[in-house]
Amino acid sequence: MNPTESGQGAVRPSADDDPLRTDSVHLPAPVESRHRLVPTPLGDMVLAVGDFDGGPAVTGAWFAGQKHFPDAVVLGTADDGQDPLLSRAAEQLKEWFAGERRDFDLPLALDSKPQGLRPPVWQALRDVAFGQTTTYGELALQLGGAGLAQAVGQAVGRNPWSVIVPCHRVLGADGGLTGYAGGLERKRSLLEFEGSLPRTPGLF
């Protein structure tokens, strides 16, 4: 089974699909994975992509050494600088941190066996616009009810696409900063950069 999933509903990929499509995909484990270290103003990030039957997709973007950093099996081999999707993702990150981009236009690979609310939570995070914030409770209500808040929090914390899927835009019920796998100082800096918090002079 090899379904793909996007905001427009489920579609089945074909050999004619654009290999650099922009939908979020719901796929099994990749045949092969590659990663690349990308410098950012908030520290190095590691981007990873995998090859699937429907084409390549980004499997993660992590700050080096952050909580829930993946193991070597997930990262795969080091890229030689030639992978087009890794290059595209790295360029979009560079543009984002330079203030030249607000959204990412990349295919993201979701686990083929959904773990609770993770896939729908990650999709919902992509709808939280640059400069906007939400709360765990608001996401829970959006996805089915206030009783889901704890599960939503766990899914947000396990988001494997730092910055690209903006889990840093989720705040506590009182508007305070809460857990972020990349560290609360990075979360604060990202929100300041986006204008959601007063900006520290010389931030980046």
mmCIF file of C-alpha atoms in Angstrom:
data_model
loop_
_atom_site.group_PDB
_atom_site.id
_atom_site.type_symbol
_atom_site.label_atom_id
_atom_site.label_comp_id
_atom_site.label_asym_id
_atom_site.label_seq_id
_atom_site.Cartn_x
_atom_site.Cartn_y
_atom_site.Cartn_z
ATOM 1 C CA MET A 1 0.000 0.000 0.000
ATOM 2 C CA ASN A 2 1.447 3.341 -1.001
ATOM 3 C CA PRO A 3 -1.091 6.144 -0.570
ATOM 4 C CA THR A 4 -0.209 9.815 -0.651
ATOM 5 C CA GLU A 5 -1.968 12.467 1.329
ATOM 6 C CA SER A 6 -2.382 16.188 0.677
ATOM 7 C CA GLY A 7 -4.666 19.010 1.674
ATOM 8 C CA GLN A 8 -6.749 18.264 -1.430
ATOM 9 C CA GLY A 9 -7.483 14.641 -0.476
ATOM 10 C CA ALA A 10 -5.834 11.324 -1.162
ATOM 11 C CA VAL A 11 -4.261 10.651 -4.514
ATOM 12 C CA ARG A 12 -2.189 7.786 -5.824
ATOM 13 C CA PRO A 13 1.191 8.726 -7.309
ATOM 14 C CA SER A 14 2.177 7.585 -10.751
ATOM 15 C CA ALA A 15 5.464 7.347 -12.565
ATOM 16 C CA ASP A 16 4.559 10.598 -14.303
ATOM 17 C CA ASP A 17 4.312 12.605 -11.083
ATOM 18 C CA ASP A 18 6.701 15.516 -10.591
ATOM 19 C CA PRO A 19 9.545 14.069 -8.460
ATOM 20 C CA LEU A 20 9.730 17.390 -6.604
ATOM 21 C CA ARG A 21 6.008 17.644 -5.898
ATOM 22 C CA THR A 22 4.789 19.871 -3.075
ATOM 23 C CA ASP A 23 2.129 17.750 -1.389
ATOM 24 C CA SER A 24 2.598 16.089 1.982
ATOM 25 C CA VAL A 25 2.866 12.380 1.404
ATOM 26 C CA HIS A 26 1.889 9.389 3.523
ATOM 27 C CA LEU A 27 4.338 6.675 2.620
ATOM 28 C CA PRO A 28 6.152 3.572 3.914
ATOM 29 C CA ALA A 29 9.804 3.546 4.903
ATOM 30 C CA PRO A 30 12.062 4.990 2.190
ATOM 31 C CA VAL A 31 14.175 2.787 -0.015
ATOM 32 C CA GLU A 32 17.141 5.062 0.641
ATOM 33 C CA SER A 33 17.772 8.147 2.808
ATOM 34 C CA ARG A 34 20.264 11.005 2.615
ATOM 35 C CA HIS A 35 21.021 13.988 4.838
ATOM 36 C CA ARG A 36 22.832 17.309 4.720
ATOM 37 C CA LEU A 37 24.073 19.735 7.390
ATOM 38 C CA VAL A 38 22.752 23.253 6.786
ATOM 39 C CA PRO A 39 23.983 26.300 8.757
ATOM 40 C CA THR A 40 21.338 28.728 10.068
ATOM 41 C CA PRO A 41 21.449 31.802 12.333
ATOM 42 C CA LEU A 42 20.185 29.599 15.186
ATOM 43 C CA GLY A 43 22.677 26.799 14.726
ATOM 44 C CA ASP A 44 23.214 23.970 12.287
ATOM 45 C CA MET A 45 20.213 22.037 11.036
ATOM 46 C CA VAL A 46 20.186 18.568 9.531
ATOM 47 C CA LEU A 47 17.880 17.975 6.574
ATOM 48 C CA ALA A 48 16.972 14.453 5.495
ATOM 49 C CA VAL A 49 15.177 13.103 2.444
ATOM 50 C CA GLY A 50 14.083 9.624 1.450
ATOM 51 C CA ASP A 51 13.286 7.913 -1.827
ATOM 52 C CA PHE A 52 9.775 6.445 -2.052
ATOM 53 C CA ASP A 53 7.800 4.761 -4.809
ATOM 54 C CA GLY A 54 6.111 8.091 -5.552
ATOM 55 C CA GLY A 55 9.359 10.068 -5.564
ATOM 56 C CA PRO A 56 11.601 11.760 -2.983
ATOM 57 C CA ALA A 57 10.233 13.536 0.087
ATOM 58 C CA VAL A 58 11.689 15.398 3.064
ATOM 59 C CA THR A 59 11.693 13.080 6.081
ATOM 60 C CA GLY A 60 12.908 15.604 8.638
ATOM 61 C CA ALA A 61 14.632 18.860 9.559
ATOM 62 C CA TRP A 62 16.247 19.021 12.976
ATOM 63 C CA PHE A 63 18.505 21.385 14.878
ATOM 64 C CA ALA A 64 21.743 19.512 15.504
ATOM 65 C CA GLY A 65 21.611 17.835 18.892
ATOM 66 C CA GLN A 66 18.004 18.757 19.644
ATOM 67 C CA LYS A 67 15.643 16.554 21.627
ATOM 68 C CA HIS A 68 14.315 13.601 19.579
ATOM 69 C CA PHE A 69 17.244 13.880 17.158
ATOM 70 C CA PRO A 70 17.066 10.844 14.833
ATOM 71 C CA ASP A 71 19.502 7.978 14.634
ATOM 72 C CA ALA A 72 21.759 7.100 11.719
ATOM 73 C CA VAL A 73 19.184 4.746 10.211
ATOM 74 C CA VAL A 74 16.729 7.606 9.735
ATOM 75 C CA LEU A 75 19.376 10.018 8.446
ATOM 76 C CA GLY A 76 20.904 7.625 5.935
ATOM 77 C CA THR A 77 24.087 8.538 4.088
ATOM 78 C CA ALA A 78 25.689 11.973 3.924
ATOM 79 C CA ASP A 79 24.711 13.841 0.770
ATOM 80 C CA ASP A 80 27.415 14.734 -1.723
ATOM 81 C CA GLY A 81 25.801 18.102 -2.446
ATOM 82 C CA GLN A 82 24.046 16.889 -5.575
ATOM 83 C CA ASP A 83 20.623 15.853 -4.266
ATOM 84 C CA PRO A 84 18.052 18.230 -5.840
ATOM 85 C CA LEU A 85 15.468 17.997 -3.068
ATOM 86 C CA LEU A 86 18.025 18.556 -0.308
ATOM 87 C CA SER A 87 19.354 21.534 -2.266
ATOM 88 C CA ARG A 88 15.853 22.888 -2.686
ATOM 89 C CA ALA A 89 15.070 22.477 1.026
ATOM 90 C CA ALA A 90 18.369 24.062 2.054
ATOM 91 C CA GLU A 91 17.761 27.040 -0.234
ATOM 92 C CA GLN A 92 14.253 27.540 1.125
ATOM 93 C CA LEU A 93 15.567 27.486 4.704
ATOM 94 C CA LYS A 94 18.169 30.088 3.749
ATOM 95 C CA GLU A 95 15.472 32.271 2.174
ATOM 96 C CA TRP A 96 13.232 31.888 5.219
ATOM 97 C CA PHE A 97 15.894 32.977 7.686
ATOM 98 C CA ALA A 98 16.766 35.892 5.382
ATOM 99 C CA GLY A 99 13.152 37.088 5.514
ATOM 100 C CA GLU A 100 12.626 36.340 1.826
ATOM 101 C CA ARG A 101 10.150 33.484 2.316
ATOM 102 C CA ARG A 102 7.267 32.776 4.688
ATOM 103 C CA ASP A 103 6.098 29.341 3.574
ATOM 104 C CA PHE A 104 7.859 26.185 2.468
ATOM 105 C CA ASP A 105 7.084 24.470 -0.803
ATOM 106 C CA LEU A 106 8.352 20.941 -0.173
ATOM 107 C CA PRO A 107 7.002 17.364 -0.167
ATOM 108 C CA LEU A 108 6.981 15.993 3.378
ATOM 109 C CA ALA A 109 6.943 12.253 4.119
ATOM 110 C CA LEU A 110 4.530 11.073 6.801
ATOM 111 C CA ASP A 111 4.741 7.699 8.524
ATOM 112 C CA SER A 112 2.776 4.980 6.745
ATOM 113 C CA LYS A 113 1.335 3.856 10.084
ATOM 114 C CA PRO A 114 -0.249 6.945 11.700
ATOM 115 C CA GLN A 115 0.648 7.239 15.368
ATOM 116 C CA GLY A 116 -2.402 8.749 17.051
ATOM 117 C CA LEU A 117 -2.925 12.354 16.086
ATOM 118 C CA ARG A 118 0.532 13.019 14.717
ATOM 119 C CA PRO A 119 -0.225 13.301 10.979
ATOM 120 C CA PRO A 120 -3.344 15.510 11.373
ATOM 121 C CA VAL A 121 -1.597 17.663 13.982
ATOM 122 C CA TRP A 122 1.396 18.150 11.707
ATOM 123 C CA GLN A 123 -0.928 19.069 8.851
ATOM 124 C CA ALA A 124 -2.763 21.560 11.089
ATOM 125 C CA LEU A 125 0.526 23.180 12.090
ATOM 126 C CA ARG A 126 1.211 24.006 8.448
ATOM 127 C CA ASP A 127 -1.924 26.175 8.463
ATOM 128 C CA VAL A 128 -0.615 28.414 11.265
ATOM 129 C CA ALA A 129 0.684 31.357 9.269
ATOM 130 C CA PHE A 130 3.954 33.223 9.663
ATOM 131 C CA GLY A 131 3.554 35.776 12.470
ATOM 132 C CA GLN A 132 0.557 33.967 13.961
ATOM 133 C CA THR A 133 0.349 31.627 16.947
ATOM 134 C CA THR A 134 -2.050 29.039 18.304
ATOM 135 C CA THR A 135 -2.330 26.995 21.499
ATOM 136 C CA TYR A 136 -2.434 23.297 22.230
ATOM 137 C CA GLY A 137 -6.045 23.701 23.320
ATOM 138 C CA GLU A 138 -7.041 25.460 20.114
ATOM 139 C CA LEU A 139 -5.443 22.713 18.044
ATOM 140 C CA ALA A 140 -7.242 20.081 20.116
ATOM 141 C CA LEU A 141 -10.609 21.746 19.545
ATOM 142 C CA GLN A 142 -9.854 21.999 15.839
ATOM 143 C CA LEU A 143 -9.089 18.286 15.678
ATOM 144 C CA GLY A 144 -11.943 16.946 17.762
ATOM 145 C CA GLY A 145 -12.183 18.260 21.303
ATOM 146 C CA ALA A 146 -10.449 19.706 24.356
ATOM 147 C CA GLY A 147 -9.795 16.200 25.664
ATOM 148 C CA LEU A 148 -7.201 15.724 22.934
ATOM 149 C CA ALA A 149 -4.913 18.470 24.264
ATOM 150 C CA GLN A 150 -2.375 16.075 25.789
ATOM 151 C CA ALA A 151 -2.166 13.954 22.641
ATOM 152 C CA VAL A 152 -1.847 17.116 20.563
ATOM 153 C CA GLY A 153 1.012 18.282 22.782
ATOM 154 C CA GLN A 154 2.833 14.998 22.298
ATOM 155 C CA ALA A 155 2.377 15.181 18.530
ATOM 156 C CA VAL A 156 3.632 18.772 18.420
ATOM 157 C CA GLY A 157 6.685 17.790 20.451
ATOM 158 C CA ARG A 158 7.483 14.969 18.038
ATOM 159 C CA ASN A 159 7.256 17.083 14.889
ATOM 160 C CA PRO A 160 10.286 16.040 12.799
ATOM 161 C CA TRP A 161 10.341 19.147 10.564
ATOM 162 C CA SER A 162 11.585 22.028 12.724
ATOM 163 C CA VAL A 163 10.817 25.448 11.198
ATOM 164 C CA ILE A 164 9.355 23.871 8.032
ATOM 165 C CA VAL A 165 6.332 22.613 9.984
ATOM 166 C CA PRO A 166 6.074 25.496 12.481
ATOM 167 C CA CYS A 167 5.549 23.812 15.845
ATOM 168 C CA HIS A 168 7.317 26.814 17.401
ATOM 169 C CA ARG A 169 4.078 28.757 16.830
ATOM 170 C CA VAL A 170 2.213 26.724 19.460
ATOM 171 C CA LEU A 171 1.943 28.367 22.882
ATOM 172 C CA GLY A 172 0.544 27.373 26.252
ATOM 173 C CA ALA A 173 -3.006 28.303 27.226
ATOM 174 C CA ASP A 174 -1.711 31.438 28.979
ATOM 175 C CA GLY A 175 0.328 32.473 25.945
ATOM 176 C CA GLY A 176 3.575 31.373 27.553
ATOM 177 C CA LEU A 177 6.403 29.511 25.881
ATOM 178 C CA THR A 178 6.307 25.795 26.516
ATOM 179 C CA GLY A 179 8.389 22.821 25.448
ATOM 180 C CA TYR A 180 10.200 22.917 22.120
ATOM 181 C CA ALA A 181 12.506 20.135 20.969
ATOM 182 C CA GLY A 182 14.995 22.692 19.668
ATOM 183 C CA GLY A 183 15.091 24.519 23.016
ATOM 184 C CA LEU A 184 13.034 27.395 24.401
ATOM 185 C CA GLU A 185 15.633 30.012 23.475
ATOM 186 C CA ARG A 186 15.367 28.995 19.830
ATOM 187 C CA LYS A 187 11.589 29.035 20.088
ATOM 188 C CA ARG A 188 11.688 32.559 21.487
ATOM 189 C CA SER A 189 14.086 33.667 18.747
ATOM 190 C CA LEU A 190 11.888 32.192 16.016
ATOM 191 C CA LEU A 191 8.791 33.937 17.390
ATOM 192 C CA GLU A 192 10.683 37.216 17.713
ATOM 193 C CA PHE A 193 11.890 36.873 14.135
ATOM 194 C CA GLU A 194 8.301 36.382 12.964
ATOM 195 C CA GLY A 195 7.030 39.329 14.990
ATOM 196 C CA SER A 196 4.921 37.313 17.420
ATOM 197 C CA LEU A 197 7.114 38.527 20.301
ATOM 198 C CA PRO A 198 9.019 41.821 20.717
ATOM 199 C CA ARG A 199 12.235 41.499 18.774
ATOM 200 C CA THR A 200 15.569 41.477 20.559
ATOM 201 C CA PRO A 201 17.979 43.982 18.928
ATOM 202 C CA GLY A 202 20.530 42.223 16.740
ATOM 203 C CA LEU A 203 18.603 38.952 16.807
ATOM 204 C CA PHE A 204 19.776 37.891 13.312
#
